[in-house]
Tab-separated table of C-alpha atoms in Angstrom:
chain	number	residue	atom	x	y	z
A	1	MET	CA	117.643	93.459	-24.854
A	2	SER	CA	115.553	91.874	-22.151
A	3	TYR	CA	116.048	92.195	-18.601
A	4	PHE	CA	114.813	89.893	-15.758
A	5	ILE	CA	113.934	89.957	-12.199
A	6	LYS	CA	114.190	87.055	-10.185
A	7	GLN	CA	112.085	86.872	-6.955
A	8	GLY	CA	112.565	83.545	-4.977
A	9	ASN	CA	113.074	80.900	-8.568
A	10	SER	CA	110.635	82.893	-10.340
A	11	PHE	CA	111.834	85.353	-13.313
A	12	ARG	CA	110.098	87.992	-14.389
A	13	VAL	CA	110.607	90.064	-17.769
A	14	SER	CA	110.767	93.889	-17.036
A	15	ALA	CA	112.201	96.858	-18.734
A	16	LYS	CA	115.385	98.538	-17.887
A	17	GLU	CA	113.540	101.648	-16.590
A	18	ALA	CA	111.284	99.881	-14.162
A	19	MET	CA	114.785	98.858	-12.320
A	20	ASP	CA	115.054	100.983	-10.096
A	21	LEU	CA	116.750	99.828	-6.714
A	22	HIS	CA	117.313	101.509	-3.291
A	23	GLU	CA	119.731	100.731	-1.004
A	24	LYS	CA	116.933	102.167	1.941
A	25	LEU	CA	113.470	103.661	2.002
A	26	PRO	CA	113.662	107.167	1.391
A	27	ALA	CA	112.059	109.093	3.416
A	28	GLY	CA	108.436	110.135	3.309
A	29	ASN	CA	104.755	108.239	4.020
A	30	TYR	CA	104.046	105.263	3.135
A	31	ILE	CA	100.317	102.848	3.211
A	32	ILE	CA	100.824	99.048	3.003
A	33	LYS	CA	99.054	96.956	0.347
A	34	GLN	CA	98.503	93.189	-0.991
A	35	ASP	CA	99.254	91.771	-4.272
A	36	PRO	CA	96.908	89.495	-6.334
A	37	PHE	CA	98.980	86.416	-5.004
A	38	GLU	CA	98.503	88.073	-1.210
A	39	ASN	CA	102.374	89.680	-1.494
A	40	LEU	CA	102.771	92.985	1.120
A	41	TYR	CA	104.292	96.199	-0.709
A	42	LEU	CA	104.571	99.839	0.346
A	43	GLU	CA	102.917	102.400	-1.452
A	44	MET	CA	104.094	106.284	-1.420
A	45	ILE	CA	101.638	108.538	-0.605
A	46	ASP	CA	101.811	112.709	0.762
A	47	SER	CA	103.613	113.878	3.228
A	48	PHE	CA	101.813	114.804	5.918
A	49	GLU	CA	102.129	119.167	5.888
A	50	PHE	CA	101.400	122.052	8.986
A	51	LYS	CA	101.572	125.759	7.872
A	52	GLY	CA	101.233	128.085	10.973
A	53	LYS	CA	102.629	127.705	15.349
A	54	ARG	CA	102.210	125.073	17.286
A	55	TYR	CA	100.819	125.323	20.488
A	56	GLY	CA	101.235	123.453	23.821
A	57	ASP	CA	103.406	120.828	24.532
A	58	ASN	CA	103.847	119.952	20.878
A	59	ILE	CA	107.287	120.895	19.792
A	60	ARG	CA	108.470	120.018	23.379
A	61	ASN	CA	106.892	116.337	23.119
A	62	THR	CA	108.143	115.993	19.280
A	63	ASP	CA	111.536	116.701	20.214
A	64	ARG	CA	111.704	114.329	23.690
A	65	ILE	CA	110.164	111.445	21.607
A	66	ILE	CA	112.063	111.488	18.711
A	67	ASN	CA	115.243	112.174	21.341
A	68	THR	CA	114.568	109.526	23.156
A	69	PHE	CA	113.859	107.314	19.571
A	70	LEU	CA	117.461	108.045	18.383
A	71	ASP	CA	119.253	107.165	21.711
A	72	ARG	CA	117.856	104.255	23.055
A	73	THR	CA	118.980	101.052	21.292
A	74	VAL	CA	116.084	99.452	20.793
A	75	SER	CA	112.347	99.730	19.209
A	76	THR	CA	110.142	102.935	21.672
A	77	GLY	CA	106.253	102.381	21.837
A	78	VAL	CA	104.452	105.286	22.278
A	79	MET	CA	100.498	106.124	22.820
A	80	LEU	CA	98.608	108.884	22.026
A	81	THR	CA	95.182	109.685	23.800
A	82	GLY	CA	92.093	111.683	23.831
A	83	GLU	CA	88.578	112.417	21.832
A	84	LYS	CA	88.874	113.583	17.906
A	85	GLY	CA	89.977	117.657	18.000
A	86	SER	CA	92.133	116.961	21.396
A	87	GLY	CA	95.859	118.142	19.244
A	88	LYS	CA	97.070	113.523	19.285
A	89	SER	CA	96.533	113.332	15.842
A	90	LEU	CA	98.822	116.726	15.470
A	91	LEU	CA	101.726	115.522	17.344
A	92	ALA	CA	101.158	112.621	15.451
A	93	LYS	CA	102.125	113.661	12.213
A	94	ASN	CA	104.630	116.240	13.587
A	95	LEU	CA	106.604	113.214	14.698
A	96	ALA	CA	106.551	112.046	11.025
A	97	MET	CA	107.365	115.187	9.190
A	98	ARG	CA	110.435	115.499	11.962
A	99	ALA	CA	111.505	111.926	11.200
A	100	LYS	CA	111.492	112.821	7.454
A	101	ASP	CA	113.615	115.764	7.885
A	102	LEU	CA	116.011	113.078	9.308
A	103	ASP	CA	115.378	111.033	6.640
A	104	ILE	CA	113.398	108.111	7.831
A	105	PRO	CA	109.697	107.185	6.601
A	106	THR	CA	106.415	106.507	8.135
A	107	ILE	CA	104.586	103.478	7.390
A	108	VAL	CA	100.678	104.214	8.239
A	109	ILE	CA	99.083	101.410	9.485
A	110	ASN	CA	95.286	102.301	8.292
A	111	ALA	CA	93.890	97.973	8.111
A	112	PRO	CA	94.359	95.743	10.749
A	113	TRP	CA	97.682	94.014	9.718
A	114	HIS	CA	98.487	91.835	11.807
A	115	GLY	CA	100.230	87.759	12.118
A	116	ASP	CA	103.437	86.736	10.983
A	117	LYS	CA	103.584	87.797	7.220
A	118	PHE	CA	102.963	91.632	8.491
A	119	ASN	CA	105.648	91.228	11.542
A	120	SER	CA	107.977	89.421	9.041
A	121	PHE	CA	107.591	92.438	5.873
A	122	LEU	CA	108.024	95.255	8.512
A	123	GLN	CA	111.244	93.519	9.646
A	124	THR	CA	112.286	93.342	6.014
A	125	ILE	CA	112.826	97.054	6.296
A	126	SER	CA	115.980	96.890	8.962
A	127	GLN	CA	116.244	100.576	8.464
A	128	PRO	CA	115.205	102.873	11.314
A	129	CYS	CA	110.902	103.929	10.237
A	130	VAL	CA	108.165	105.306	11.921
A	131	ILE	CA	104.723	102.374	12.095
A	132	LEU	CA	101.813	105.237	12.219
A	133	PHE	CA	98.444	103.340	13.700
A	134	ASP	CA	96.030	105.540	13.383
A	135	GLU	CA	93.020	104.979	15.950
A	136	PHE	CA	94.190	102.471	16.776
A	137	GLU	CA	91.381	100.836	18.691
A	138	LYS	CA	89.034	101.119	16.213
A	139	VAL	CA	91.302	99.946	13.134
A	140	TYR	CA	91.970	96.334	15.512
A	141	ASP	CA	89.451	94.950	17.752
A	142	ARG	CA	90.667	92.963	20.998
A	143	GLU	CA	91.928	89.957	19.446
A	144	ASP	CA	93.731	91.459	16.532
A	145	GLN	CA	95.440	94.171	19.008
A	146	GLU	CA	96.875	90.661	21.569
A	147	SER	CA	98.713	89.762	17.858
A	148	ILE	CA	100.688	93.259	17.680
A	149	LEU	CA	102.135	92.745	21.457
A	150	THR	CA	104.878	90.561	19.918
A	151	LEU	CA	105.361	93.333	18.036
A	152	LEU	CA	106.151	95.726	20.110
A	153	ASP	CA	108.095	93.753	22.723
A	154	GLY	CA	111.014	94.652	20.897
A	155	VAL	CA	112.360	91.142	20.151
A	156	PHE	CA	113.057	91.643	16.265
A	157	PRO	CA	116.245	93.246	15.812
A	158	SER	CA	115.654	96.592	13.337
A	159	LYS	CA	114.481	99.912	15.263
A	160	LYS	CA	110.754	101.573	14.629
A	161	LEU	CA	109.308	103.780	16.322
A	162	PHE	CA	105.341	102.749	16.905
A	163	VAL	CA	102.866	105.667	17.381
A	164	LEU	CA	99.740	104.767	18.464
A	165	THR	CA	96.864	107.294	18.158
A	166	CYS	CA	93.430	106.165	19.842
A	167	ASN	CA	90.020	108.143	21.111
A	168	ASP	CA	89.536	105.928	24.167
A	169	LYS	CA	92.659	104.737	26.195
A	170	TYR	CA	90.432	101.916	28.108
A	171	ARG	CA	89.343	100.149	24.607
A	172	VAL	CA	93.360	99.369	24.149
A	173	ASP	CA	94.417	95.730	25.264
A	174	GLN	CA	95.289	95.830	29.130
A	175	HIS	CA	98.926	94.263	28.181
A	176	MET	CA	99.438	97.222	26.457
A	177	ARG	CA	98.823	99.757	30.072
A	178	ASN	CA	101.679	100.082	32.838
A	179	ARG	CA	104.136	98.007	29.983
A	180	PRO	CA	107.067	100.495	28.811
A	181	GLY	CA	108.965	98.181	27.417
A	182	ARG	CA	105.988	98.491	24.675
A	183	ILE	CA	104.402	101.574	24.964
A	184	TYR	CA	107.520	103.301	26.281
A	185	TYR	CA	105.266	106.833	26.656
A	186	MET	CA	101.664	107.880	27.286
A	187	ILE	CA	100.114	110.809	26.582
A	188	ASP	CA	96.951	111.780	27.335
A	189	PHE	CA	95.188	115.077	25.123
A	190	LYS	CA	93.168	116.463	27.197
A	191	GLY	CA	90.556	119.685	26.840
A	192	LEU	CA	92.646	123.004	26.132
A	193	ASP	CA	93.429	124.563	29.165
A	194	ALA	CA	92.802	128.979	30.306
A	195	GLU	CA	96.729	129.365	28.787
A	196	PHE	CA	96.209	127.468	25.272
A	197	ILE	CA	92.900	129.563	24.301
A	198	ARG	CA	95.112	132.787	25.285
A	199	GLU	CA	97.914	132.216	23.859
A	200	TYR	CA	96.118	131.178	20.625
A	201	CYS	CA	93.697	134.057	20.653
A	202	ALA	CA	96.698	136.579	21.094
A	203	ASP	CA	98.381	135.355	17.799
A	204	ASN	CA	94.804	134.215	16.365
A	205	LEU	CA	91.795	136.187	17.270
A	206	LYS	CA	91.419	139.991	15.464
A	207	ASN	CA	88.972	141.555	18.731
A	208	LEU	CA	91.405	140.571	21.922
A	209	SER	CA	88.453	142.129	24.426
A	210	HIS	CA	86.717	138.593	23.858
A	211	THR	CA	89.668	135.996	24.860
A	212	GLU	CA	87.999	135.799	28.010
A	213	SER	CA	84.309	134.884	27.280
A	214	ILE	CA	85.921	132.361	24.660
A	215	CYS	CA	87.414	131.037	28.387
A	216	LYS	CA	83.771	131.255	30.200
A	217	ILE	CA	82.453	129.203	27.290
A	218	ALA	CA	85.261	126.553	27.196
A	219	SER	CA	85.064	125.790	31.010
A	220	LEU	CA	81.148	124.671	30.035
A	221	PHE	CA	82.502	121.380	28.323
A	222	GLY	CA	84.046	118.465	29.547
A	223	GLU	CA	86.935	118.558	27.056
A	224	PHE	CA	87.108	121.775	25.107
A	225	ASN	CA	89.365	120.990	22.135
A	226	PHE	CA	91.717	122.885	19.449
A	227	ASP	CA	88.924	122.233	16.656
A	228	MET	CA	86.088	123.656	18.618
A	229	LEU	CA	88.590	126.836	19.519
A	230	LYS	CA	89.806	127.200	15.805
A	231	ALA	CA	86.383	127.413	14.748
A	232	MET	CA	85.118	129.757	17.121
A	233	VAL	CA	87.939	131.748	16.372
A	234	GLU	CA	87.231	131.504	12.636
A	235	GLU	CA	83.981	132.500	12.839
A	236	MET	CA	84.543	135.213	15.157
A	237	ASN	CA	87.104	136.852	12.908
A	238	ARG	CA	85.278	136.872	9.416
A	239	TYR	CA	81.673	137.878	10.957
A	240	ASN	CA	82.804	140.464	13.902
A	241	GLU	CA	80.737	138.603	16.331
A	242	SER	CA	81.088	137.700	19.591
A	243	PRO	CA	81.797	134.484	21.414
A	244	GLN	CA	77.948	133.690	22.664
A	245	GLU	CA	76.556	134.678	19.001
A	246	VAL	CA	78.772	132.026	16.968
A	247	MET	CA	78.173	129.310	19.365
A	248	ARG	CA	74.384	130.027	18.016
A	249	LEU	CA	75.675	128.239	15.178
A	250	ILE	CA	79.606	126.144	15.819
A	251	ASN	CA	78.517	122.229	15.791
A	252	ALA	CA	79.894	122.579	19.888
A	253	LYS	CA	77.105	122.702	22.101
A	254	PRO	CA	77.481	122.654	26.150
A	255	GLU	CA	74.476	121.093	26.128
A	256	PHE	CA	76.158	117.630	24.952
A	257	GLU	CA	77.895	117.314	27.864
A	258	GLU	CA	75.495	115.235	30.001
A	259	LYS	CA	77.950	113.070	31.790
A	260	VAL	CA	80.485	116.457	33.485
A	261	LYS	CA	80.525	115.699	36.785
A	262	HIS	CA	80.556	118.589	39.661
A	263	GLU	CA	80.854	118.980	43.612
A	264	VAL	CA	78.182	120.306	44.767
A	265	SER	CA	78.590	123.327	48.352
A	266	LEU	CA	75.975	124.037	49.225
A	267	VAL	CA	74.807	127.493	51.537
A	268	SER	CA	71.459	127.846	52.655
A	269	LYS	CA	70.006	130.255	55.551
A	270	GLY	CA	73.348	131.322	56.594
A	271	LYS	CA	75.000	127.365	57.263
A	272	LEU	CA	77.004	125.100	54.606
A	273	VAL	CA	74.838	122.737	54.989
A	274	PRO	CA	77.524	119.673	55.583
A	275	THR	CA	77.736	116.586	52.165
A	276	THR	CA	76.374	113.896	54.645
A	277	GLN	CA	72.846	115.882	54.716
A	278	LEU	CA	72.223	116.921	50.853
A	279	GLU	CA	70.680	114.458	48.814
A	280	TYR	CA	73.607	114.561	45.891
A	281	SER	CA	76.803	115.818	46.585
A	282	GLU	CA	78.001	115.215	43.053
A	283	TRP	CA	76.018	116.457	40.247
A	284	TYR	CA	75.982	115.299	36.588
A	285	GLY	CA	75.464	117.905	33.927
A	286	ASN	CA	76.349	121.335	32.348
A	287	PRO	CA	75.166	124.384	35.061
A	288	LEU	CA	74.019	127.203	32.545
A	289	GLN	CA	71.501	124.692	30.361
A	290	LYS	CA	68.296	124.646	33.093
A	291	ALA	CA	67.096	125.775	36.168
A	292	LEU	CA	68.949	123.813	39.157
A	293	SER	CA	67.158	122.474	42.047
A	294	PHE	CA	69.470	120.825	45.711
A	295	GLU	CA	67.235	119.098	48.429
A	296	TYR	CA	68.922	118.696	51.938
A	297	ASP	CA	67.779	117.106	55.214
A	298	PRO	CA	68.789	119.985	58.196
A	299	ASN	CA	68.036	117.041	60.981
A	300	PRO	CA	69.014	113.691	59.466
A	301	GLU	CA	68.435	112.167	62.764
A	302	GLY	CA	64.564	112.927	62.931
A	303	ASP	CA	61.836	112.861	60.745
A	304	ASP	CA	62.379	113.170	57.024
A	305	ASP	CA	61.838	117.179	56.789
A	306	TRP	CA	64.132	117.544	53.318
A	307	ILE	CA	64.573	121.119	52.303
A	308	THR	CA	64.098	122.441	48.399
A	309	VAL	CA	66.990	124.909	47.358
A	310	GLN	CA	66.427	126.138	43.836
A	311	PHE	CA	68.458	128.412	41.411
A	312	THR	CA	68.507	130.008	37.834
A	313	GLN	CA	70.384	130.890	35.423
A	314	SER	CA	70.409	134.682	35.652
A	315	ASP	CA	71.613	133.507	39.805
A	316	LEU	CA	74.878	132.973	38.152
A	317	LYS	CA	77.706	135.673	40.566
A	318	GLU	CA	80.639	134.027	39.255
A	319	LEU	CA	82.443	131.084	36.510
A	320	ASP	CA	85.682	130.268	37.297
A	321	PRO	CA	87.055	128.929	33.787
A	322	GLN	CA	90.474	128.213	35.661
A	323	SER	CA	88.561	125.931	38.183
A	324	GLY	CA	85.503	124.953	36.208
A	325	LYS	CA	83.715	126.271	39.284
A	326	PHE	CA	80.051	127.902	38.856
A	327	THR	CA	78.694	129.861	42.359
A	328	PHE	CA	75.085	130.647	42.028
A	329	VAL	CA	73.178	133.227	44.706
A	330	ASN	CA	69.611	132.737	44.625
A	331	GLN	CA	66.881	135.793	45.578
A	332	HIS	CA	66.985	134.175	49.077
A	333	GLY	CA	70.366	134.266	49.666
A	334	ASP	CA	71.352	130.313	49.511
A	335	CYS	CA	74.856	129.969	47.773
A	336	LEU	CA	75.366	127.016	45.531
A	337	THR	CA	78.317	126.211	44.338
A	338	LEU	CA	79.832	123.273	41.653
A	339	THR	CA	83.431	122.090	40.988
A	340	ARG	CA	84.044	120.121	37.793
A	341	VAL	CA	85.978	117.259	38.692
A	342	ARG	CA	88.286	116.564	36.246
A	343	GLU	CA	90.251	113.508	35.616
A	344	LYS	CA	92.801	113.815	38.129
A	345	THR	CA	96.739	113.067	37.398
A	346	PHE	CA	98.666	111.447	39.824
A	347	ASP	CA	100.720	113.505	41.974
A	348	TYR	CA	104.295	111.224	42.233
A	349	TYR	CA	105.393	114.180	44.734
A	350	SER	CA	103.207	113.683	47.273
A	351	VAL	CA	104.744	110.183	47.823
A	352	PHE	CA	107.752	111.033	49.187
């Protein structure tokens, strides 16, 4: 007995076994593909898996995003920003895994799909689902990003959770920033703080006496990420070495941090040098990479009579990993403090 599948005005012969119809898309992960006739379809891929403890705000942020998505009647956009290894991809995967537990499928966008055909195809999936755009600003150029705005505007009737990961939020179309109607949540992933590092070491590091040394090494980086921490702990456990020893070989080098900004405070001849007298009140680089040299003018209104003060790595007296502060004292008693300038988060309470 023959069976026929109707598509528009066309009929195709099909075996009965091939007619596996579903009233809704099964929970799982999918990518979009296109057949030779330029028709879009979904192909199931392996589901995301993660074994082990989740650190930081991963669980809390996952719960909040999913709860908000379920509570709202319209689509919800989420942007996760931060460099590779910062934890944004882990949160995105965790959202997909939680969605699967709730019988909600995830469609992973790994090509610059856009336009009316793409939008219409997503709307044919009327059930709630997660649309994951991985490394959004790399997959979509500026022009293609603009074409996605309509999809995020919530004008379509179906309910979607749009999750966008990106390494650089400033390469994302400006019309997505400060627009909660399109991107409801924007979460920035910065470098790991000391509390995160200590918690991870407590669970995974065999020799806990090295924990504070790891925190100090982390402070040498602009953004010390999870990949770096995981590799360090793994190597230390494997060879029973100190953080300093494993850093010789691990692909994580503070000397690559050439653009890290520091505020300068200099005490010379027992007096604090005003910033107006310093040649530079800001300094960029790694304080432990090379000798440091600073100049100041003790008499700005007189003749130029600049004084040079120098420090070596052996002059380091204190390193505070929490604040990113380096304190040097040279043989003449001059004191230099370099304090890392981190990207500031606006203090909303300060305006009230």
